[in-house]
mmCIF file of N, CA and C in Angstrom:
data_model
loop_
_atom_site.group_PDB
_atom_site.id
_atom_site.type_symbol
_atom_site.label_atom_id
_atom_site.label_comp_id
_atom_site.label_asym_id
_atom_site.label_seq_id
_atom_site.Cartn_x
_atom_site.Cartn_y
_atom_site.Cartn_z
ATOM 1 N N MET B 1 0.356 2.863 31.449
ATOM 2 C CA MET B 1 -0.554 3.362 30.388
ATOM 3 C C MET B 1 -0.079 3.083 29.121
ATOM 4 N N ILE B 2 -0.852 2.663 28.192
ATOM 5 C CA ILE B 2 -0.402 2.211 26.750
ATOM 6 C C ILE B 2 -1.236 2.994 25.858
ATOM 7 N N GLU B 3 -0.826 3.375 24.662
ATOM 8 C CA GLU B 3 -1.398 4.200 24.015
ATOM 9 C C GLU B 3 -1.400 3.810 22.422
ATOM 10 N N PHE B 4 -2.616 3.572 21.878
ATOM 11 C CA PHE B 4 -2.636 3.166 20.289
ATOM 12 C C PHE B 4 -3.274 4.520 19.612
ATOM 13 N N GLU B 5 -2.869 4.378 18.039
ATOM 14 C CA GLU B 5 -3.460 5.487 17.445
ATOM 15 C C GLU B 5 -3.756 4.807 16.235
ATOM 16 N N PHE B 6 -5.144 4.977 15.661
ATOM 17 C CA PHE B 6 -5.413 4.400 14.606
ATOM 18 C C PHE B 6 -6.186 5.436 13.428
ATOM 19 N N PRO B 7 -5.224 5.421 12.402
ATOM 20 C CA PRO B 7 -4.181 4.867 11.769
ATOM 21 C C PRO B 7 -3.016 5.423 12.820
ATOM 22 N N SER B 8 -1.943 4.530 12.373
ATOM 23 C CA SER B 8 -0.529 4.724 13.201
ATOM 24 C C SER B 8 -0.098 5.814 12.888
ATOM 25 N N LEU B 9 1.187 6.381 13.699
ATOM 26 C CA LEU B 9 1.756 7.496 13.248
ATOM 27 C C LEU B 9 2.316 7.250 12.165
ATOM 28 N N ALA B 10 3.154 6.183 11.902
ATOM 29 C CA ALA B 10 3.703 5.850 10.443
ATOM 30 C C ALA B 10 2.898 5.836 9.352
ATOM 31 N N GLU B 11 1.715 5.259 9.511
ATOM 32 C CA GLU B 11 0.747 5.502 8.494
ATOM 33 C C GLU B 11 0.340 6.769 8.178
ATOM 34 N N ARG B 12 0.202 7.674 9.122
ATOM 35 C CA ARG B 12 -0.113 8.912 8.543
ATOM 36 C C ARG B 12 1.191 9.841 8.123
ATOM 37 N N GLU B 13 2.502 9.329 8.430
ATOM 38 C CA GLU B 13 3.347 10.032 7.633
ATOM 39 C C GLU B 13 3.627 9.672 6.268
ATOM 40 N N LEU B 14 3.038 8.381 5.630
ATOM 41 C CA LEU B 14 3.285 8.191 4.459
ATOM 42 C C LEU B 14 2.848 9.032 3.466
ATOM 43 N N ASP B 15 3.435 9.735 2.530
ATOM 44 C CA ASP B 15 2.910 10.479 1.588
ATOM 45 C C ASP B 15 2.173 9.791 0.567
ATOM 46 N N ASP B 16 0.883 10.011 0.472
ATOM 47 C CA ASP B 16 -0.029 9.338 -0.601
ATOM 48 C C ASP B 16 -0.764 10.269 -1.256
ATOM 49 N N PRO B 17 -0.626 10.472 -2.529
ATOM 50 C CA PRO B 17 -1.009 11.603 -3.566
ATOM 51 C C PRO B 17 -2.485 11.150 -3.716
ATOM 52 N N ASN B 18 -2.851 10.052 -3.167
ATOM 53 C CA ASN B 18 -4.618 9.955 -3.575
ATOM 54 C C ASN B 18 -5.373 10.677 -2.689
ATOM 55 N N PRO B 19 -6.302 11.423 -3.028
ATOM 56 C CA PRO B 19 -7.072 12.184 -2.235
ATOM 57 C C PRO B 19 -8.531 11.389 -1.827
ATOM 58 N N GLN B 20 -8.349 10.485 -2.246
ATOM 59 C CA GLN B 20 -9.846 9.277 -1.971
ATOM 60 C C GLN B 20 -9.343 8.435 -1.113
ATOM 61 N N LYS B 21 -8.232 8.206 -0.691
ATOM 62 C CA LYS B 21 -7.735 7.293 0.553
ATOM 63 C C LYS B 21 -7.819 7.811 1.819
ATOM 64 N N PRO B 22 -8.719 7.118 2.616
ATOM 65 C CA PRO B 22 -9.354 7.367 3.709
ATOM 66 C C PRO B 22 -8.051 7.961 4.920
ATOM 67 N N GLN B 23 -8.416 8.553 5.648
ATOM 68 C CA GLN B 23 -7.429 9.222 6.774
ATOM 69 C C GLN B 23 -7.841 8.718 7.882
ATOM 70 N N GLY B 24 -8.142 7.659 8.346
ATOM 71 C CA GLY B 24 -8.479 7.278 9.636
ATOM 72 C C GLY B 24 -9.717 6.231 9.426
ATOM 73 N N LEU B 25 -10.301 5.793 10.393
ATOM 74 C CA LEU B 25 -11.367 5.077 10.557
ATOM 75 C C LEU B 25 -12.716 5.499 9.929
ATOM 76 N N GLY B 26 -13.436 4.620 9.261
ATOM 77 C CA GLY B 26 -14.811 5.060 8.614
ATOM 78 C C GLY B 26 -15.954 4.963 9.451
ATOM 79 N N THR B 27 -16.957 5.531 9.018
ATOM 80 C CA THR B 27 -18.379 5.639 9.756
ATOM 81 C C THR B 27 -19.008 4.562 10.008
ATOM 82 N N ASP B 28 -19.861 4.235 10.851
ATOM 83 C CA ASP B 28 -20.684 2.984 10.702
ATOM 84 C C ASP B 28 -19.947 1.751 10.616
ATOM 85 N N SER B 29 -18.797 1.466 11.071
ATOM 86 C CA SER B 29 -18.010 0.274 10.677
ATOM 87 C C SER B 29 -17.615 -0.180 12.244
ATOM 88 N N VAL B 30 -16.918 -1.530 12.048
ATOM 89 C CA VAL B 30 -16.213 -2.325 13.146
ATOM 90 C C VAL B 30 -14.995 -2.597 12.610
ATOM 91 N N TYR B 31 -14.054 -2.442 13.341
ATOM 92 C CA TYR B 31 -12.585 -2.775 13.194
ATOM 93 C C TYR B 31 -12.051 -3.500 14.061
ATOM 94 N N ARG B 32 -11.393 -4.700 13.788
ATOM 95 C CA ARG B 32 -10.425 -5.156 14.618
ATOM 96 C C ARG B 32 -8.995 -5.303 14.403
ATOM 97 N N PHE B 33 -7.992 -5.183 15.383
ATOM 98 C CA PHE B 33 -6.863 -5.016 15.109
ATOM 99 C C PHE B 33 -6.052 -5.840 16.196
ATOM 100 N N SER B 34 -5.445 -7.094 15.469
ATOM 101 C CA SER B 34 -5.168 -8.010 16.425
ATOM 102 C C SER B 34 -3.685 -8.348 16.165
ATOM 103 N N SER B 35 -3.000 -7.694 15.650
ATOM 104 C CA SER B 35 -1.352 -7.860 15.604
ATOM 105 C C SER B 35 -0.867 -6.716 15.182
ATOM 106 N N ASP B 36 0.591 -6.521 15.672
ATOM 107 C CA ASP B 36 1.310 -5.476 15.518
ATOM 108 C C ASP B 36 1.898 -5.374 14.171
ATOM 109 N N VAL B 37 2.738 -4.139 13.913
ATOM 110 C CA VAL B 37 3.345 -4.100 12.660
ATOM 111 C C VAL B 37 4.159 -5.077 12.129
ATOM 112 N N ASN B 38 4.731 -5.831 12.891
ATOM 113 C CA ASN B 38 5.523 -6.919 12.705
ATOM 114 C C ASN B 38 4.835 -8.040 12.538
ATOM 115 N N GLY B 39 3.503 -8.171 12.818
ATOM 116 C CA GLY B 39 2.766 -9.415 12.271
ATOM 117 C C GLY B 39 2.605 -10.364 13.597
ATOM 118 N N SER B 40 3.087 -9.894 14.630
ATOM 119 C CA SER B 40 3.206 -10.803 15.976
ATOM 120 C C SER B 40 1.740 -10.890 16.550
ATOM 121 N N GLU B 41 1.303 -12.101 17.003
ATOM 122 C CA GLU B 41 0.119 -12.463 17.237
ATOM 123 C C GLU B 41 -0.370 -11.445 18.731
ATOM 124 N N GLY B 42 -1.289 -10.927 18.444
ATOM 125 C CA GLY B 42 -1.706 -9.778 19.755
ATOM 126 C C GLY B 42 -1.258 -8.500 19.319
ATOM 127 N N LEU B 43 -2.169 -7.375 19.551
ATOM 128 C CA LEU B 43 -1.917 -6.032 19.425
ATOM 129 C C LEU B 43 -0.867 -5.988 20.557
ATOM 130 N N PHE B 44 -1.470 -6.475 21.628
ATOM 131 C CA PHE B 44 -0.580 -6.278 23.138
ATOM 132 C C PHE B 44 -1.014 -7.883 24.101
ATOM 133 N N ILE B 45 -0.108 -7.709 24.810
ATOM 134 C CA ILE B 45 -0.150 -8.940 25.737
ATOM 135 C C ILE B 45 -0.280 -8.301 27.133
ATOM 136 N N ILE B 46 -1.163 -9.253 27.918
ATOM 137 C CA ILE B 46 -1.200 -9.190 29.281
ATOM 138 C C ILE B 46 -0.831 -10.149 30.126
ATOM 139 N N GLN B 47 0.122 -9.862 31.028
ATOM 140 C CA GLN B 47 0.815 -11.326 31.629
ATOM 141 C C GLN B 47 0.634 -10.902 33.340
ATOM 142 N N ASN B 48 -0.063 -12.172 33.808
ATOM 143 C CA ASN B 48 -0.415 -12.057 35.412
ATOM 144 C C ASN B 48 1.000 -12.048 35.937
ATOM 145 N N GLN B 49 1.374 -11.032 36.673
ATOM 146 C CA GLN B 49 2.532 -10.991 37.419
ATOM 147 C C GLN B 49 2.087 -10.960 38.972
ATOM 148 N N GLY B 50 0.811 -11.119 39.174
ATOM 149 C CA GLY B 50 0.748 -11.297 40.513
ATOM 150 C C GLY B 50 0.881 -12.472 41.491
ATOM 151 N N THR B 51 -0.116 -12.427 42.419
ATOM 152 C CA THR B 51 -0.042 -13.854 43.227
ATOM 153 C C THR B 51 -1.135 -14.820 43.197
ATOM 154 N N GLN B 52 -2.173 -14.476 42.318
ATOM 155 C CA GLN B 52 -3.374 -15.363 42.179
ATOM 156 C C GLN B 52 -3.885 -15.164 40.751
ATOM 157 N N PRO B 53 -4.798 -16.016 40.455
ATOM 158 C CA PRO B 53 -5.225 -15.915 38.873
ATOM 159 C C PRO B 53 -6.285 -14.752 38.990
ATOM 160 N N VAL B 54 -6.290 -14.108 37.823
ATOM 161 C CA VAL B 54 -7.180 -12.796 37.674
ATOM 162 C C VAL B 54 -8.191 -13.059 36.354
ATOM 163 N N ASP B 55 -9.274 -12.353 36.439
ATOM 164 C CA ASP B 55 -10.286 -12.161 35.214
ATOM 165 C C ASP B 55 -9.714 -10.975 34.604
ATOM 166 N N VAL B 56 -9.794 -10.953 33.451
ATOM 167 C CA VAL B 56 -9.447 -9.805 32.365
ATOM 168 C C VAL B 56 -10.270 -9.254 31.576
ATOM 169 N N TYR B 57 -10.729 -8.168 31.725
ATOM 170 C CA TYR B 57 -11.584 -7.246 30.796
ATOM 171 C C TYR B 57 -11.482 -5.651 30.662
ATOM 172 N N SER B 58 -12.176 -5.203 29.758
ATOM 173 C CA SER B 58 -12.098 -3.991 29.697
ATOM 174 C C SER B 58 -13.676 -3.099 29.662
ATOM 175 N N THR B 59 -13.244 -1.911 30.350
ATOM 176 C CA THR B 59 -14.260 -1.146 30.418
ATOM 177 C C THR B 59 -14.190 0.248 30.177
ATOM 178 N N GLN B 60 -15.093 1.061 29.377
ATOM 179 C CA GLN B 60 -15.145 2.340 28.925
ATOM 180 C C GLN B 60 -15.793 3.294 29.603
ATOM 181 N N GLU B 61 -15.471 4.217 30.376
ATOM 182 C CA GLU B 61 -16.274 5.008 31.016
ATOM 183 C C GLU B 61 -17.125 5.960 30.469
ATOM 184 N N ASN B 62 -16.517 6.784 29.514
ATOM 185 C CA ASN B 62 -17.270 7.525 28.574
ATOM 186 C C ASN B 62 -17.672 7.173 27.538
ATOM 187 N N THR B 63 -18.686 7.036 26.783
ATOM 188 C CA THR B 63 -19.127 6.420 25.725
ATOM 189 C C THR B 63 -20.169 7.500 24.762
ATOM 190 N N ASN B 64 -20.281 8.731 25.462
ATOM 191 C CA ASN B 64 -20.986 9.698 24.900
ATOM 192 C C ASN B 64 -20.529 10.324 23.552
ATOM 193 N N ASN B 65 -20.838 10.043 22.374
ATOM 194 C CA ASN B 65 -20.734 10.424 21.045
ATOM 195 C C ASN B 65 -19.309 9.921 20.780
ATOM 196 N N LEU B 66 -18.851 8.643 21.310
ATOM 197 C CA LEU B 66 -17.119 8.250 20.995
ATOM 198 C C LEU B 66 -17.603 6.648 20.472
ATOM 199 N N PRO B 67 -16.553 6.460 19.847
ATOM 200 C CA PRO B 67 -16.292 5.037 19.229
ATOM 201 C C PRO B 67 -16.522 4.119 20.508
ATOM 202 N N ASP B 68 -16.946 3.101 20.414
ATOM 203 C CA ASP B 68 -16.987 1.898 21.411
ATOM 204 C C ASP B 68 -15.839 1.153 21.278
ATOM 205 N N VAL B 69 -14.990 1.277 22.089
ATOM 206 C CA VAL B 69 -13.866 0.142 22.114
ATOM 207 C C VAL B 69 -13.789 -0.600 23.110
ATOM 208 N N ASP B 70 -13.296 -2.086 22.669
ATOM 209 C CA ASP B 70 -13.280 -3.181 23.626
ATOM 210 C C ASP B 70 -12.068 -3.888 23.323
ATOM 211 N N ILE B 71 -11.332 -4.838 24.045
ATOM 212 C CA ILE B 71 -10.610 -5.740 23.951
ATOM 213 C C ILE B 71 -10.960 -6.981 23.615
ATOM 214 N N PHE B 72 -10.267 -7.875 22.966
ATOM 215 C CA PHE B 72 -10.929 -9.156 22.630
ATOM 216 C C PHE B 72 -9.510 -10.211 22.659
ATOM 217 N N ASP B 73 -10.009 -11.449 22.848
ATOM 218 C CA ASP B 73 -9.000 -12.525 22.983
ATOM 219 C C ASP B 73 -8.869 -13.042 21.531
ATOM 220 N N ILE B 74 -7.682 -12.815 20.970
ATOM 221 C CA ILE B 74 -7.136 -13.137 19.508
ATOM 222 C C ILE B 74 -7.330 -14.532 19.234
ATOM 223 N N GLU B 75 -7.223 -15.439 20.330
ATOM 224 C CA GLU B 75 -7.295 -16.890 20.010
ATOM 225 C C GLU B 75 -8.927 -17.169 19.870
ATOM 226 N N THR B 76 -9.614 -16.646 20.649
ATOM 227 C CA THR B 76 -11.255 -16.973 20.606
ATOM 228 C C THR B 76 -12.231 -16.048 19.732
ATOM 229 N N GLY B 77 -11.602 -14.802 19.683
ATOM 230 C CA GLY B 77 -12.525 -13.645 19.009
ATOM 231 C C GLY B 77 -13.240 -13.113 20.041
ATOM 232 N N ASP B 78 -13.398 -13.671 21.316
ATOM 233 C CA ASP B 78 -14.667 -13.201 22.469
ATOM 234 C C ASP B 78 -14.032 -12.029 22.829
ATOM 235 N N ILE B 79 -14.940 -10.802 22.811
ATOM 236 C CA ILE B 79 -14.959 -9.540 23.438
ATOM 237 C C ILE B 79 -14.946 -9.911 24.990
ATOM 238 N N LEU B 80 -14.024 -9.207 25.630
ATOM 239 C CA LEU B 80 -13.962 -9.403 26.997
ATOM 240 C C LEU B 80 -14.457 -8.129 27.823
ATOM 241 N N THR B 81 -15.463 -8.594 28.576
ATOM 242 C CA THR B 81 -16.385 -7.448 29.285
ATOM 243 C C THR B 81 -16.562 -8.114 30.800
ATOM 244 N N GLU B 82 -17.031 -7.020 31.576
ATOM 245 C CA GLU B 82 -17.278 -7.530 32.992
ATOM 246 C C GLU B 82 -17.919 -8.462 32.953
ATOM 247 N N SER B 83 -19.028 -8.733 32.205
ATOM 248 C CA SER B 83 -19.943 -9.875 32.624
ATOM 249 C C SER B 83 -19.648 -11.010 31.979
ATOM 250 N N ASP B 84 -18.464 -10.849 30.764
ATOM 251 C CA ASP B 84 -18.020 -12.016 30.296
ATOM 252 C C ASP B 84 -16.381 -12.111 29.934
ATOM 253 N N PRO B 85 -15.590 -12.100 31.017
ATOM 254 C CA PRO B 85 -14.249 -11.601 31.150
ATOM 255 C C PRO B 85 -13.390 -13.007 30.610
ATOM 256 N N TYR B 86 -12.064 -12.829 30.255
ATOM 257 C CA TYR B 86 -11.129 -13.891 30.332
ATOM 258 C C TYR B 86 -11.173 -14.660 31.555
ATOM 259 N N ARG B 87 -11.465 -15.620 32.030
ATOM 260 C CA ARG B 87 -11.597 -16.219 33.379
ATOM 261 C C ARG B 87 -10.365 -16.730 33.536
ATOM 262 N N SER B 88 -9.976 -16.625 34.792
ATOM 263 C CA SER B 88 -9.152 -17.070 35.374
ATOM 264 C C SER B 88 -7.388 -17.080 34.589
ATOM 265 N N LEU B 89 -6.947 -16.053 34.660
ATOM 266 C CA LEU B 89 -5.617 -16.260 33.901
ATOM 267 C C LEU B 89 -4.629 -16.372 34.976
ATOM 268 N N ASP B 90 -3.959 -17.483 34.757
ATOM 269 C CA ASP B 90 -3.199 -17.848 36.050
ATOM 270 C C ASP B 90 -1.831 -17.136 36.316
ATOM 271 N N VAL B 91 -1.368 -16.975 37.402
ATOM 272 C CA VAL B 91 -0.026 -16.563 37.626
ATOM 273 C C VAL B 91 1.154 -16.921 36.706
ATOM 274 N N GLY B 92 1.713 -15.781 36.240
ATOM 275 C CA GLY B 92 2.883 -16.088 35.218
ATOM 276 C C GLY B 92 2.372 -16.331 33.566
ATOM 277 N N LYS B 93 1.041 -16.696 33.460
ATOM 278 C CA LYS B 93 0.706 -16.714 32.186
ATOM 279 C C LYS B 93 0.317 -15.320 31.428
ATOM 280 N N ALA B 94 0.089 -15.608 30.150
ATOM 281 C CA ALA B 94 -0.059 -14.255 29.582
ATOM 282 C C ALA B 94 -1.060 -14.655 28.452
ATOM 283 N N ILE B 95 -1.694 -13.485 27.801
ATOM 284 C CA ILE B 95 -2.879 -13.619 27.113
ATOM 285 C C ILE B 95 -2.655 -12.613 25.906
ATOM 286 N N ALA B 96 -2.882 -12.964 24.740
ATOM 287 C CA ALA B 96 -2.738 -12.103 23.544
ATOM 288 C C ALA B 96 -4.011 -11.484 23.501
ATOM 289 N N LEU B 97 -4.148 -10.053 23.173
ATOM 290 C CA LEU B 97 -5.282 -9.075 22.903
ATOM 291 C C LEU B 97 -5.167 -8.420 21.871
ATOM 292 N N GLY B 98 -6.256 -8.196 21.323
ATOM 293 C CA GLY B 98 -6.650 -6.972 20.438
ATOM 294 C C GLY B 98 -7.579 -6.160 20.496
ATOM 295 N N ILE B 99 -7.904 -5.154 19.784
ATOM 296 C CA ILE B 99 -8.776 -4.059 20.170
ATOM 297 C C ILE B 99 -9.698 -4.001 19.114
ATOM 298 N N GLN B 100 -10.949 -3.836 19.557
ATOM 299 C CA GLN B 100 -12.033 -3.785 18.419
ATOM 300 C C GLN B 100 -12.688 -2.171 18.765
ATOM 301 N N VAL B 101 -12.889 -1.456 17.616
ATOM 302 C CA VAL B 101 -13.423 -0.211 17.543
ATOM 303 C C VAL B 101 -14.605 -0.270 16.509
ATOM 304 N N ASP B 102 -16.058 0.186 17.312
ATOM 305 C CA ASP B 102 -16.915 0.198 16.663
ATOM 306 C C ASP B 102 -17.569 1.595 16.469
ATOM 307 N N THR B 103 -17.783 2.024 15.212
ATOM 308 C CA THR B 103 -17.952 3.538 14.998
ATOM 309 C C THR B 103 -19.246 3.684 14.622
ATOM 310 N N TYR B 104 -20.218 2.930 14.705
ATOM 311 C CA TYR B 104 -21.718 2.949 14.615
ATOM 312 C C TYR B 104 -22.122 4.141 15.317
ATOM 313 N N GLY B 105 -22.988 4.992 14.477
ATOM 314 C CA GLY B 105 -23.985 6.076 15.172
ATOM 315 C C GLY B 105 -22.595 7.096 15.921
ATOM 316 N N VAL B 106 -21.504 7.172 15.447
ATOM 317 C CA VAL B 106 -20.528 8.225 15.753
ATOM 318 C C VAL B 106 -20.240 9.434 14.849
ATOM 319 N N ASP B 107 -20.400 10.630 15.079
ATOM 320 C CA ASP B 107 -20.324 11.687 14.275
ATOM 321 C C ASP B 107 -18.771 11.785 13.826
ATOM 322 N N VAL B 108 -18.797 12.328 12.463
ATOM 323 C CA VAL B 108 -17.551 12.369 12.018
ATOM 324 C C VAL B 108 -16.884 13.896 12.515
ATOM 325 N N LYS B 109 -15.624 13.826 12.726
ATOM 326 C CA LYS B 109 -14.874 14.984 13.028
ATOM 327 C C LYS B 109 -13.378 15.124 12.554
ATOM 328 N N ASP B 110 -13.126 16.144 12.387
ATOM 329 C CA ASP B 110 -11.714 16.584 11.814
ATOM 330 C C ASP B 110 -10.611 16.152 12.890
ATOM 331 N N ASP B 111 -10.617 16.380 14.078
ATOM 332 C CA ASP B 111 -9.829 16.155 15.108
ATOM 333 C C ASP B 111 -9.868 14.696 15.438
ATOM 334 N N ALA B 112 -8.653 14.175 16.076
ATOM 335 C CA ALA B 112 -9.096 12.786 16.573
ATOM 336 C C ALA B 112 -9.983 12.554 17.876
ATOM 337 N N TYR B 113 -10.157 11.430 17.943
ATOM 338 C CA TYR B 113 -11.068 10.852 19.273
ATOM 339 C C TYR B 113 -10.067 10.362 20.272
ATOM 340 N N GLN B 114 -10.275 10.981 21.341
ATOM 341 C CA GLN B 114 -9.744 10.263 22.564
ATOM 342 C C GLN B 114 -10.431 9.482 23.521
ATOM 343 N N VAL B 115 -10.350 8.326 23.698
ATOM 344 C CA VAL B 115 -11.152 7.315 24.100
ATOM 345 C C VAL B 115 -10.142 6.535 25.291
ATOM 346 N N ALA B 116 -10.553 6.760 26.450
ATOM 347 C CA ALA B 116 -10.004 6.061 27.650
ATOM 348 C C ALA B 116 -10.621 4.634 27.837
ATOM 349 N N LEU B 117 -9.631 3.723 27.863
ATOM 350 C CA LEU B 117 -10.142 2.423 27.980
ATOM 351 C C LEU B 117 -9.542 1.709 29.243
ATOM 352 N N ILE B 118 -10.056 1.125 30.113
ATOM 353 C CA ILE B 118 -9.477 0.730 31.301
ATOM 354 C C ILE B 118 -9.413 -0.754 31.125
ATOM 355 N N ILE B 119 -8.252 -1.287 31.509
ATOM 356 C CA ILE B 119 -7.982 -2.967 31.316
ATOM 357 C C ILE B 119 -8.050 -3.283 32.600
ATOM 358 N N ASN B 120 -9.057 -4.062 33.092
ATOM 359 C CA ASN B 120 -9.106 -4.737 34.552
ATOM 360 C C ASN B 120 -8.624 -6.095 34.736
ATOM 361 N N ALA B 121 -7.877 -6.478 35.762
ATOM 362 C CA ALA B 121 -7.478 -7.826 36.124
ATOM 363 C C ALA B 121 -7.889 -7.828 37.618
ATOM 364 N N VAL B 122 -9.112 -8.540 37.612
ATOM 365 C CA VAL B 122 -9.548 -8.752 39.050
ATOM 366 C C VAL B 122 -9.519 -10.237 39.413
ATOM 367 N N ALA B 123 -9.095 -10.264 40.840
ATOM 368 C CA ALA B 123 -8.936 -11.604 41.274
ATOM 369 C C ALA B 123 -10.131 -12.651 41.112
ATOM 370 N N SER B 124 -9.982 -13.474 40.554
ATOM 371 C CA SER B 124 -10.491 -14.403 40.234
ATOM 372 C C SER B 124 -11.343 -15.328 41.411
ATOM 373 N N ASP B 125 -12.725 -15.543 41.081
ATOM 374 C CA ASP B 125 -13.242 -16.165 42.108
ATOM 375 C C ASP B 125 -13.537 -17.820 41.823
ATOM 376 N N GLN B 126 -12.875 -18.237 40.688
ATOM 377 C CA GLN B 126 -12.958 -19.707 40.281
ATOM 378 C C GLN B 126 -11.599 -20.297 40.727
#
């Protein structure tokens, strides 16, 4: 399991006296996170450690009044879905990925949203 927080814990710990500075993601917006705090390409990396090529994509089971969260290929910008995955990640190869968060139509609340995202690696048929 991997866990991300937007804004990050380090960002929340910064003491900023500006009351106008937002404390999280805004409403009716789309955010793309494609690198880590050190500027490395990809927020995270998926490596195929299996025995055959796999298709990689994400699914979000619960979308009821939650932000829509997806993974995307940082090289192409393509969102990776079940119908349009990263095709045929070869054994031993890796792909750098980012996370996209879409807050359109999601209610504002004081506490953090908890969104479970499943990252799938399914044997490729190609």
